[in-house]
C-alpha positions as a LaTeX table, in Angstrom:
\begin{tabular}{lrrr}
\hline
Residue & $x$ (\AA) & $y$ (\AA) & $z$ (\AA) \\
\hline
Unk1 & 93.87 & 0.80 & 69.01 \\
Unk2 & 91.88 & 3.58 & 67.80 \\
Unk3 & 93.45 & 5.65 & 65.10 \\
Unk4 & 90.88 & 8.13 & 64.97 \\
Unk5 & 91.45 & 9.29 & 68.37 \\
Unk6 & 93.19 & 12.60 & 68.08 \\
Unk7 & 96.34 & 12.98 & 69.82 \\
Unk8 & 97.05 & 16.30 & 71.99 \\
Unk9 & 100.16 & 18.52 & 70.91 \\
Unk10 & 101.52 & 21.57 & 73.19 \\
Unk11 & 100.53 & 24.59 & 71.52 \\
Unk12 & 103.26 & 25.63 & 69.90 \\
Unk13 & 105.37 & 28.71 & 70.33 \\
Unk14 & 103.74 & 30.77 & 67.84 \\
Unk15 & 100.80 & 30.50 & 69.21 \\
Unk16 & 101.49 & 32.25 & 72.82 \\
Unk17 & 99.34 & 35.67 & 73.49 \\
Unk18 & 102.10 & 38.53 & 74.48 \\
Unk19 & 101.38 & 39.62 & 78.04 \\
Unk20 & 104.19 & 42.07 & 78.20 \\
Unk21 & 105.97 & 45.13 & 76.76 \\
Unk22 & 109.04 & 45.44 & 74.59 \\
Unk23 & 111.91 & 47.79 & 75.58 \\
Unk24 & 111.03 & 50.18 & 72.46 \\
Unk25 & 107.12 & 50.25 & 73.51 \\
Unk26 & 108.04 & 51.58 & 77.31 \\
Unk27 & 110.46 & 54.14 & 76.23 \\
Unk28 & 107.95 & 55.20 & 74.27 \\
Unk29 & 105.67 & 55.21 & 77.07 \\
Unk30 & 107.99 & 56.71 & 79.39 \\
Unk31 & 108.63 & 59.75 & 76.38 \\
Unk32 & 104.98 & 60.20 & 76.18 \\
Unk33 & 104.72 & 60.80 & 80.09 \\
Unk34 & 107.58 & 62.90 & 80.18 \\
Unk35 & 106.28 & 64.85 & 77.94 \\
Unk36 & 103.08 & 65.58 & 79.85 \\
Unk37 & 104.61 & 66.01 & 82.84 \\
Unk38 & 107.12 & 68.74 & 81.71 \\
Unk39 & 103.52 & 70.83 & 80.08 \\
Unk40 & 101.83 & 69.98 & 83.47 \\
Unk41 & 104.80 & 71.47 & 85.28 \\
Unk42 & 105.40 & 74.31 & 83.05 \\
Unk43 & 101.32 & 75.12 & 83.37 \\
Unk44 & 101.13 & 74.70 & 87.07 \\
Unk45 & 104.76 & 77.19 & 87.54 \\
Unk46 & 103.06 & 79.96 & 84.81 \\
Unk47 & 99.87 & 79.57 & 87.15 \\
Unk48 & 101.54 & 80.02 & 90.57 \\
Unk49 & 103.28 & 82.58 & 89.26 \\
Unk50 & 100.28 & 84.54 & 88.09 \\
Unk51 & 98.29 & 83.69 & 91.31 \\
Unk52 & 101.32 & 85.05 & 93.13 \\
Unk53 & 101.39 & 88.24 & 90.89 \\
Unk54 & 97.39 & 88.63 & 91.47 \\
Unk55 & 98.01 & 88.19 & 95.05 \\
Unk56 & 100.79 & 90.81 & 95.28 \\
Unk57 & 99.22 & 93.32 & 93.35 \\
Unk58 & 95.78 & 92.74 & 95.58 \\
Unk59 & 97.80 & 94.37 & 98.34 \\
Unk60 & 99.05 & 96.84 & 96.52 \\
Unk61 & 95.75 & 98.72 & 95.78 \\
Unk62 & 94.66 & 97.76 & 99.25 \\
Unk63 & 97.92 & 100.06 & 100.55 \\
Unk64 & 97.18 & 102.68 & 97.51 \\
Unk65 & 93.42 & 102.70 & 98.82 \\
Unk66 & 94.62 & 103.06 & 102.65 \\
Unk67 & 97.35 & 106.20 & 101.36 \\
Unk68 & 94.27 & 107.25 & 99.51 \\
Unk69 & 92.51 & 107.25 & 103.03 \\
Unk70 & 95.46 & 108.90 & 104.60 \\
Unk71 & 95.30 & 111.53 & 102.24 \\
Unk72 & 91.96 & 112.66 & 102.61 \\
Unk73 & 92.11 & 112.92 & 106.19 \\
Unk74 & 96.15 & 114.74 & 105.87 \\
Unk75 & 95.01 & 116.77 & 102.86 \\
Unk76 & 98.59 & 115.64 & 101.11 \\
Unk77 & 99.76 & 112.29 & 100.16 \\
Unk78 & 102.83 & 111.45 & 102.73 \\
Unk79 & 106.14 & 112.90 & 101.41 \\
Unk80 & 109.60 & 110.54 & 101.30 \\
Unk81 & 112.45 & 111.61 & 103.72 \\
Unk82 & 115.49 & 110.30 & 101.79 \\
Unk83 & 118.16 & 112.06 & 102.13 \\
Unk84 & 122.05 & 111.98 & 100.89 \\
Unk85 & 124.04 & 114.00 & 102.64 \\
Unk86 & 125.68 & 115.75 & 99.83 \\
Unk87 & 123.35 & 118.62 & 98.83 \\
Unk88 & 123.32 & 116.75 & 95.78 \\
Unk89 & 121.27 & 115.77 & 93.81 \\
Unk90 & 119.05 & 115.92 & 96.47 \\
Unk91 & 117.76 & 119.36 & 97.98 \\
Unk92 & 117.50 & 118.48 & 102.01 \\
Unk93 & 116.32 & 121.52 & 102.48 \\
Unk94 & 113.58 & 121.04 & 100.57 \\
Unk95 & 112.82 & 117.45 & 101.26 \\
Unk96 & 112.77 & 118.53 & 105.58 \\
Unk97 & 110.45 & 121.44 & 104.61 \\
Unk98 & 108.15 & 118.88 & 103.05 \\
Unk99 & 108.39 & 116.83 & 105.81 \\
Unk100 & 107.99 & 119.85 & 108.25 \\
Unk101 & 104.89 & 121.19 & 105.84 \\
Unk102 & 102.76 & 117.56 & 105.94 \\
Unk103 & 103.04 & 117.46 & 109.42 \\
Unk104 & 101.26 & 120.25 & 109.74 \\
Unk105 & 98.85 & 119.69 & 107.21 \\
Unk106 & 98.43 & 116.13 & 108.90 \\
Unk107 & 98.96 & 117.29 & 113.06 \\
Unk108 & 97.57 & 120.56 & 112.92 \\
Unk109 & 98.13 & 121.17 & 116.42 \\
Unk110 & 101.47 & 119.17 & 116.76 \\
Unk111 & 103.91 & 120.38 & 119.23 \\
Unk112 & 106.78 & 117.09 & 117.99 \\
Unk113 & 110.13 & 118.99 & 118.66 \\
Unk114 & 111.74 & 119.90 & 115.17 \\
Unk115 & 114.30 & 118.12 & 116.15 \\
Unk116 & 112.63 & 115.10 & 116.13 \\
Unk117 & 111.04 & 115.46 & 112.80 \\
Unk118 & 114.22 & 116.61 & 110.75 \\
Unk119 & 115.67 & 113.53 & 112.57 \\
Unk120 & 113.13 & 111.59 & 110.31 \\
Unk121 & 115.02 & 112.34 & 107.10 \\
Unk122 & 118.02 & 112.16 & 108.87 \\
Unk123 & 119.08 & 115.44 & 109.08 \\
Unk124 & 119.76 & 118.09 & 111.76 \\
Unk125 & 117.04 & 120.76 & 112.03 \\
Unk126 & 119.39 & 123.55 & 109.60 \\
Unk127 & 118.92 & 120.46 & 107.10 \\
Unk128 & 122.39 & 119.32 & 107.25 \\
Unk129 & 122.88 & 115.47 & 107.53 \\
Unk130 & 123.58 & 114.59 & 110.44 \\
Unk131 & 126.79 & 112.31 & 111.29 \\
Unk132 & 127.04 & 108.68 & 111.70 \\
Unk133 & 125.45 & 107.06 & 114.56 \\
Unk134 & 123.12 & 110.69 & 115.68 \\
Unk135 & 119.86 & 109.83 & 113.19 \\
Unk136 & 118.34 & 107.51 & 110.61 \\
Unk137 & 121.10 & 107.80 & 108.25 \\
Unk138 & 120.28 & 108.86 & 104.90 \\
Unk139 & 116.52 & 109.04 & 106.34 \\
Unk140 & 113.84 & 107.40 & 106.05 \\
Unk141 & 113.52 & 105.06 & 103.22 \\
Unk142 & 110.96 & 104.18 & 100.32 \\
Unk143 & 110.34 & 100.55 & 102.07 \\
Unk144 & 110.45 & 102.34 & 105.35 \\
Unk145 & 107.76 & 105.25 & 104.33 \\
Unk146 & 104.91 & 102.67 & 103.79 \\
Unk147 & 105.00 & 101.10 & 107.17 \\
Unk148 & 105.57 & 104.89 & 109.13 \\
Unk149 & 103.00 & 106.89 & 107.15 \\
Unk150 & 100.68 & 103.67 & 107.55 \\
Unk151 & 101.41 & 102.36 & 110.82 \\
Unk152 & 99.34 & 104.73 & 112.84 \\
Unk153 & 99.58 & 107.68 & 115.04 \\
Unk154 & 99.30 & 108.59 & 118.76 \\
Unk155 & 95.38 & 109.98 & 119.32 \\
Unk156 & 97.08 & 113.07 & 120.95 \\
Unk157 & 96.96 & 115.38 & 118.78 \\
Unk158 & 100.13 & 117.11 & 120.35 \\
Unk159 & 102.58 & 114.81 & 119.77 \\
Unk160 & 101.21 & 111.88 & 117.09 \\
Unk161 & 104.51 & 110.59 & 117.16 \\
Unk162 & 105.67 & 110.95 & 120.82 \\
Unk163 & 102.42 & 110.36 & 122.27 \\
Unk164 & 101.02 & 106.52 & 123.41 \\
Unk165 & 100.16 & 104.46 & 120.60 \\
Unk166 & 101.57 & 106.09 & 118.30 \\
Unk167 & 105.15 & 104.86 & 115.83 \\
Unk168 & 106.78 & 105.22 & 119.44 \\
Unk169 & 107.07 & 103.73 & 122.19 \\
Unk170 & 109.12 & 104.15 & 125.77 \\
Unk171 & 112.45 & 102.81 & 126.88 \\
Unk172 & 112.87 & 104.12 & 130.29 \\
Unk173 & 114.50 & 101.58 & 132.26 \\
Unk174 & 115.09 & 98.91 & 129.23 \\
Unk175 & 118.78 & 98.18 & 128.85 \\
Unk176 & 120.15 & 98.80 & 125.89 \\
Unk177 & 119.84 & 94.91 & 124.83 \\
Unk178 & 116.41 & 94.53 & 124.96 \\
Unk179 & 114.74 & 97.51 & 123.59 \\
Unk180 & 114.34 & 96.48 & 120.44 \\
Unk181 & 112.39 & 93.24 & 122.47 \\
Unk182 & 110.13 & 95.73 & 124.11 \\
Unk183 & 108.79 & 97.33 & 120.82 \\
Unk184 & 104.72 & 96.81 & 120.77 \\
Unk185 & 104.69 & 96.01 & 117.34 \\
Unk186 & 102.33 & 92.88 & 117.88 \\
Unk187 & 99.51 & 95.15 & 119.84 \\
Unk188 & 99.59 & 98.39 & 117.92 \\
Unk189 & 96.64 & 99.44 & 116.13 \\
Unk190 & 97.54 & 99.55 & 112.47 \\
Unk191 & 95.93 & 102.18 & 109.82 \\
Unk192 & 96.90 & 99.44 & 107.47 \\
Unk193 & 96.33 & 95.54 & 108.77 \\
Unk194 & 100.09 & 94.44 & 107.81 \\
Unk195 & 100.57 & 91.18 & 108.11 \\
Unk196 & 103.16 & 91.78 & 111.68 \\
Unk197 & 104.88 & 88.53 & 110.56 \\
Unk198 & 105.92 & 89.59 & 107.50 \\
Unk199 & 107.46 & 93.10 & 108.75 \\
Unk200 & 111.37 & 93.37 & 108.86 \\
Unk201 & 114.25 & 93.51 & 109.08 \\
Unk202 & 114.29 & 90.67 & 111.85 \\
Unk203 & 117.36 & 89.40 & 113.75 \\
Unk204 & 117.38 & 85.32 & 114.68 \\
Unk205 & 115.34 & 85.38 & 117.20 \\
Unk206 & 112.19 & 86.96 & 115.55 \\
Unk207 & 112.86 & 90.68 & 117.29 \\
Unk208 & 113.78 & 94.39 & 114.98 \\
Unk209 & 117.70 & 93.58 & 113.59 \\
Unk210 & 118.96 & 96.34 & 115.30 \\
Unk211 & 122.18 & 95.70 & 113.57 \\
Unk212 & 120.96 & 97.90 & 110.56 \\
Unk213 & 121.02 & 100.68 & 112.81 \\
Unk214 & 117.44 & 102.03 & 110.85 \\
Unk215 & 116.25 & 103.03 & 114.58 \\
Unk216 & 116.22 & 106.53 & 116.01 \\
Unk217 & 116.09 & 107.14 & 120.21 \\
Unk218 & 114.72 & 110.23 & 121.71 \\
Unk219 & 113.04 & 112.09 & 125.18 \\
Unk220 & 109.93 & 113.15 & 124.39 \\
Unk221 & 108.54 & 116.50 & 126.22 \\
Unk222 & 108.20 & 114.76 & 129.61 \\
Unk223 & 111.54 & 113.60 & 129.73 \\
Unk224 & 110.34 & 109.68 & 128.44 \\
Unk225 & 113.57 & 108.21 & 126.56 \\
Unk226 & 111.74 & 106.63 & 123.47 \\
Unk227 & 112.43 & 104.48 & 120.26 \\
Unk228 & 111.51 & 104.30 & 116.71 \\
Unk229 & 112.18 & 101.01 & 114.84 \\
Unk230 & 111.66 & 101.64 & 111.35 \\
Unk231 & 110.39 & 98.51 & 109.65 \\
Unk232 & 110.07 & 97.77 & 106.08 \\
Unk233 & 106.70 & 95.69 & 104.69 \\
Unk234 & 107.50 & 92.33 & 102.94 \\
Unk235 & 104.94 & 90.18 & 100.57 \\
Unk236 & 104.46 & 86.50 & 101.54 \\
Unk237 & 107.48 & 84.30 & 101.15 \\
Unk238 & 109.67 & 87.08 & 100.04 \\
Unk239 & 112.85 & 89.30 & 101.22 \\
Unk240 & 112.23 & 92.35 & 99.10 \\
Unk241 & 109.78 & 95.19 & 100.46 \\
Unk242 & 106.97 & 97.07 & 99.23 \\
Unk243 & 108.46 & 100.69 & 98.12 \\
Unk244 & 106.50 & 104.26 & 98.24 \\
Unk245 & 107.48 & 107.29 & 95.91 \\
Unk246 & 105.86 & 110.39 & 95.84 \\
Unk247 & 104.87 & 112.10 & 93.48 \\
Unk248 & 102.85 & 114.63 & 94.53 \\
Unk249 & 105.23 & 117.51 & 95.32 \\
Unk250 & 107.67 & 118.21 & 92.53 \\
Unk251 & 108.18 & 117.30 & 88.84 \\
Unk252 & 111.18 & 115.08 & 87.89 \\
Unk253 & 113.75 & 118.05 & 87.39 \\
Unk254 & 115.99 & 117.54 & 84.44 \\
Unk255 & 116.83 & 121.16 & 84.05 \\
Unk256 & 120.58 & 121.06 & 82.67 \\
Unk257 & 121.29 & 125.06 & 82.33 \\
Unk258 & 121.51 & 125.77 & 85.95 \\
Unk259 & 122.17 & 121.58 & 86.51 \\
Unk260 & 118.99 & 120.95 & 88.48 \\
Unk261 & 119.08 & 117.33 & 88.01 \\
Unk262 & 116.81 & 115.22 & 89.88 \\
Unk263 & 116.28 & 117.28 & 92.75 \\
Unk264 & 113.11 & 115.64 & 94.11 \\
Unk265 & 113.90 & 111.80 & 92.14 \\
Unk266 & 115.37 & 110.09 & 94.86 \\
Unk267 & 116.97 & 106.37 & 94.91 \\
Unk268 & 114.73 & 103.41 & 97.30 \\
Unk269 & 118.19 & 103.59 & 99.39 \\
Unk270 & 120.98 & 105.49 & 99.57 \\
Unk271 & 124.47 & 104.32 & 100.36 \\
Unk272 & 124.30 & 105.97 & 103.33 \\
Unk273 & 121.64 & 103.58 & 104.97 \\
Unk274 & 123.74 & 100.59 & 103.70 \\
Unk275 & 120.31 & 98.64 & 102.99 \\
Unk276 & 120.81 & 97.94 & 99.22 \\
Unk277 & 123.54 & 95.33 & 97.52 \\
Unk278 & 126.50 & 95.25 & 99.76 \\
Unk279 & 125.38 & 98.72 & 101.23 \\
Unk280 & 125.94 & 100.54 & 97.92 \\
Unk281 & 122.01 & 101.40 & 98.52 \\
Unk282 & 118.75 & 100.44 & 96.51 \\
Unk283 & 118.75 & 102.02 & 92.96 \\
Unk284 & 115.29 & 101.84 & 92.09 \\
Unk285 & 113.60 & 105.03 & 90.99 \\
Unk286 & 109.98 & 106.15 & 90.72 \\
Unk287 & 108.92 & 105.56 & 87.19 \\
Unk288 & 108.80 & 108.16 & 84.37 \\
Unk289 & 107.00 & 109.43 & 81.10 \\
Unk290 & 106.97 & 111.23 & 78.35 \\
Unk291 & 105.09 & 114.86 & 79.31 \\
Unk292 & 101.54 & 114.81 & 77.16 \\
Unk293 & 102.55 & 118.32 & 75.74 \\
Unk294 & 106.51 & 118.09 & 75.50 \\
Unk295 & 107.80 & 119.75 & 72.16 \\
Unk296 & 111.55 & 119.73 & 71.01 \\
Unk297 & 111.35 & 123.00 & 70.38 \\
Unk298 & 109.14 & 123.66 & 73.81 \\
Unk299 & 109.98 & 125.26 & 77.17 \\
Unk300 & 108.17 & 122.35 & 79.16 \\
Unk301 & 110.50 & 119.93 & 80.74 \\
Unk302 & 110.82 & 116.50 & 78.48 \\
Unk303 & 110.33 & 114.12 & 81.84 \\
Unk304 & 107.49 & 113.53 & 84.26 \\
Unk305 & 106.43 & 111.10 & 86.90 \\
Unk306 & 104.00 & 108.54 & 86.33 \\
Unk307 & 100.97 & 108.97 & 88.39 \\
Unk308 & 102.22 & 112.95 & 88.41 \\
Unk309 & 100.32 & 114.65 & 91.84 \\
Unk310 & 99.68 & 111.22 & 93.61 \\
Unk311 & 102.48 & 108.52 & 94.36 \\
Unk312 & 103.21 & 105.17 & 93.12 \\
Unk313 & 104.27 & 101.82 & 95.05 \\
Unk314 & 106.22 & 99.07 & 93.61 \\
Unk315 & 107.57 & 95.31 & 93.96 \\
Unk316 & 110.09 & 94.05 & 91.87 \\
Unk317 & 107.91 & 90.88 & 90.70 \\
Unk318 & 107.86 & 87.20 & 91.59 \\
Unk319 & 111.52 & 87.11 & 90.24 \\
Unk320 & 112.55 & 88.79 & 93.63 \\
Unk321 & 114.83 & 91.03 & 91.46 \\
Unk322 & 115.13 & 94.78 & 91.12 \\
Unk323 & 116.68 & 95.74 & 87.77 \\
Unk324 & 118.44 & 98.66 & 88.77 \\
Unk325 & 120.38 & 99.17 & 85.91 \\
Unk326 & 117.26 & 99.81 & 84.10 \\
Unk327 & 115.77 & 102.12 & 87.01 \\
Unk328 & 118.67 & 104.20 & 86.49 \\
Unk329 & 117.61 & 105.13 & 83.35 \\
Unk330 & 114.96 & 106.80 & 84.91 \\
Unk331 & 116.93 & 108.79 & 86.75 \\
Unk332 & 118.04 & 112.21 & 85.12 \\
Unk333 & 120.68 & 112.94 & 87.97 \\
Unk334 & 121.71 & 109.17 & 86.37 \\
Unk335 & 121.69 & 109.77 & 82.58 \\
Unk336 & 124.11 & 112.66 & 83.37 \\
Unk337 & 126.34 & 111.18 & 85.47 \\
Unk338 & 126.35 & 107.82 & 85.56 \\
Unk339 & 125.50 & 106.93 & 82.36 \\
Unk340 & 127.51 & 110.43 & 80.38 \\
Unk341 & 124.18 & 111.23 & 78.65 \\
Unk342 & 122.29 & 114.32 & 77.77 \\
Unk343 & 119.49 & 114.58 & 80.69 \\
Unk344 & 116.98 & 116.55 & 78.36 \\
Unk345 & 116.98 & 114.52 & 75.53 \\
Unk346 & 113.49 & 112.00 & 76.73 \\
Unk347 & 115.43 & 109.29 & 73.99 \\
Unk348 & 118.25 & 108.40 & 77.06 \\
Unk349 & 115.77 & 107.51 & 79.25 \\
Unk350 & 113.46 & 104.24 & 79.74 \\
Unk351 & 109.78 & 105.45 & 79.49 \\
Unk352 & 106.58 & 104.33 & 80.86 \\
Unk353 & 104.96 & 102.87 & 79.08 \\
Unk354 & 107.33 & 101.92 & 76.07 \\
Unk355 & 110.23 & 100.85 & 77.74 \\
Unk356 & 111.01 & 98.55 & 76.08 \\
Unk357 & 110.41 & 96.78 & 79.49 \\
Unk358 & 111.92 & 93.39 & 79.07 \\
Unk359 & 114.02 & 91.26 & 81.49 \\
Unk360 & 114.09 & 91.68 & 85.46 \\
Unk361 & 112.12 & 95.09 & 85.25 \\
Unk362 & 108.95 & 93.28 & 82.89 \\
Unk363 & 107.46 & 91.83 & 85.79 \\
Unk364 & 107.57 & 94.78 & 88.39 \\
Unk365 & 104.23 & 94.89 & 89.90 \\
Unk366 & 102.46 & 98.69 & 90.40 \\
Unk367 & 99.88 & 100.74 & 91.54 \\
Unk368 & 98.95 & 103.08 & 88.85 \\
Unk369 & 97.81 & 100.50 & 86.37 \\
Unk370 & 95.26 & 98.39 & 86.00 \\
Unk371 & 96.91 & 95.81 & 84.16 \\
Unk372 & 99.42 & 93.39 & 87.25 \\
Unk373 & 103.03 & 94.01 & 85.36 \\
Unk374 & 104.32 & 97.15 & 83.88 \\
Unk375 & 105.26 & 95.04 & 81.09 \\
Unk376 & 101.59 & 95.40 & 80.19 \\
Unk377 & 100.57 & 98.35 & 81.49 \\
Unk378 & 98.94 & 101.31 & 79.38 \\
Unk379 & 99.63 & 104.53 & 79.51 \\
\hline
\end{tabular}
């Protein structure tokens, strides 16, 4: 027997290579990729948020640029019609003779019925609001202005609101069901190329929500029974609309002696069109400022509109939230009454561009700047 031949042991335990991990190595692991995927998540929400801010604020200057349009060919920016019924703190009077005024600066050889046009700020032709169920209540709002002003105009230059093609359109012989079904809203010829889809309010079946009542019926001058559906403008994927203020006309009153408060400063929606939070209206305000040569001791009113002689639109942000506590701040008629404060003293209110703007309100998106959110704006 050979005792020099080497005899062959199993290797022994020690030995073995580890193929495998231990339970504290893939936690680890598992921590690690966690941890990247929450900063990949939190990167990719920050930059869909800001593509969706960029892409909302896109078609805001596109609709500034089209009022812009409008208003060279008018000669005035479109006024709002909103209206409250009360005498104040609006002045109806004043708001219909605006409205009366533009359309003949815009129609100079209109022959619309005044009945028909005081019926746009929902008021009867002495200015008195009219009663429930006879007009657009509370008229026509800041989410409604944007689509009217911008949503094109008969080519007769009679009756650019009565005539064919224009915000109009007939109802002879359409029962009552189905004329909100017959309104050419996919075929009219737009000043502004809205996105149809995205126009509302809609009921379940795609059609105008007649529901909300924002709809006024008329006969035109030959007799035609006729509709207008008032439709609001919404950005992609949203349920809030696009809202117009202008700011062309009148200062923001804050006058206390003789209480002019906030004549011409009115709300998005009042209660009386039932379209804001459990129909208690939309309190959303046109911003304010400080005015450049405002003195304590001065006779110049403290408060002025941003974008003063032109108009402003806004969107709540990509939260899909309108602060309106903090909008009523920039509301004089609201400092007085609502909130018990002195109207003329420019500390109650919330001031472009100071603010502070923090919260809901930081991510409003505007026209008048050129930064996206009023939360960075400059004045």
């Amino acid at each position: 027997m050979d005792t020099t031949q080497k005899i062959q042991h199993p290797a022994s335990s020690t030995q073995h290579r580890r193929t495998g991990f231990t339970l504290v190595e893939l936690l680890v692991v598992i921590t690690i990729i966690g941890i990247l995927a929450s900063l990949i998540t939190v990167a990719a929400v920050g930059a869909l948020r800001k593509a969706r801010e960029t892409e909302i604020k896109v078609e805001i200057d596109q609709m500034a640029t089209a009022i812009e349009e409008y208003k060279n060919k008018s000669t005035s920016y479109p006024p709002n019609c909103q209206t409250d019924g009360s005498g104040e703190p609006l002045d109806e009077t004043a708001i219909l003779n605006d409205l009366k005024r533009h359309m003949k600066q815009a129609f100079p050889r209109h022959q619309e019925s005044p009945e028909l046009i005081a019926r746009l700020a929902g008021l009867a032709t002495t200015g008195s609001q009219l009663p429930g169920g006879q007009g657009l209540q509370g008229g026509m709002t800041a989410g409604e202005a944007i689509v009217f002003w911008l949503g094109g105009f008969s080519s007769d230059p009679k009756f650019p609101i009565s005539g064919e093609g224009g915000p109009s359109y007939s109802i002879a012989n359409v029962s009552a069901g189905d004329r909100a079904k017959a309104d050419p809203i996919e075929t009219r010829k737009w000043v502004f190329p809205f996105a149809v889809g995205r126009l509302a309010p809609r009921d379940a079946d795609g059609y105008f929500d007649e529901s909300t009542d924002r709809f006024i019926e008329f006969t035109d001058s030959k007799g035609i029974l006729r509709r207008i559906n008032f439709w609001q403008y919404l950005p992609r994927k949203s349920e809030q609309p696009y809202l117009y203020f202008d700011t062309s006309r009148h200062p923001a009153a804050v006058r206390i002696g003789s209480d002019v408060v906030g004549l011409f400063d009115p709300p998005a929606a009042t209660e009386l069109t039932g379209l804001g939070p459990d129909g208690m209206g939309l309190h959303v305000h046109a911003l304010k400022k400080l005015h450049p040569n405002y003195t304590p001791s001065g006779t110049i009113q403290p408060i002025e509109f941003v974008n003063p002689e032109k108009f402003q639109v806004l969107y709540c942000g990509t939260d899909e939230e309108w602060d309106e506590e903090a909008f009523e701040r920039m509301s004089a008629h609201a400092v007085k009454d609502e909130l018990g404060l002195d109207a003329t003293d420019p500390a109650n209110y919330l001031l472009f561009p100071d603010g502070p703007f923090i919260g809901e309100i930081a991510d409003t998106i505007v026209n008048f700047a050129p930064e996206t959110r009023i939360e960075d704006a400059q004045p």
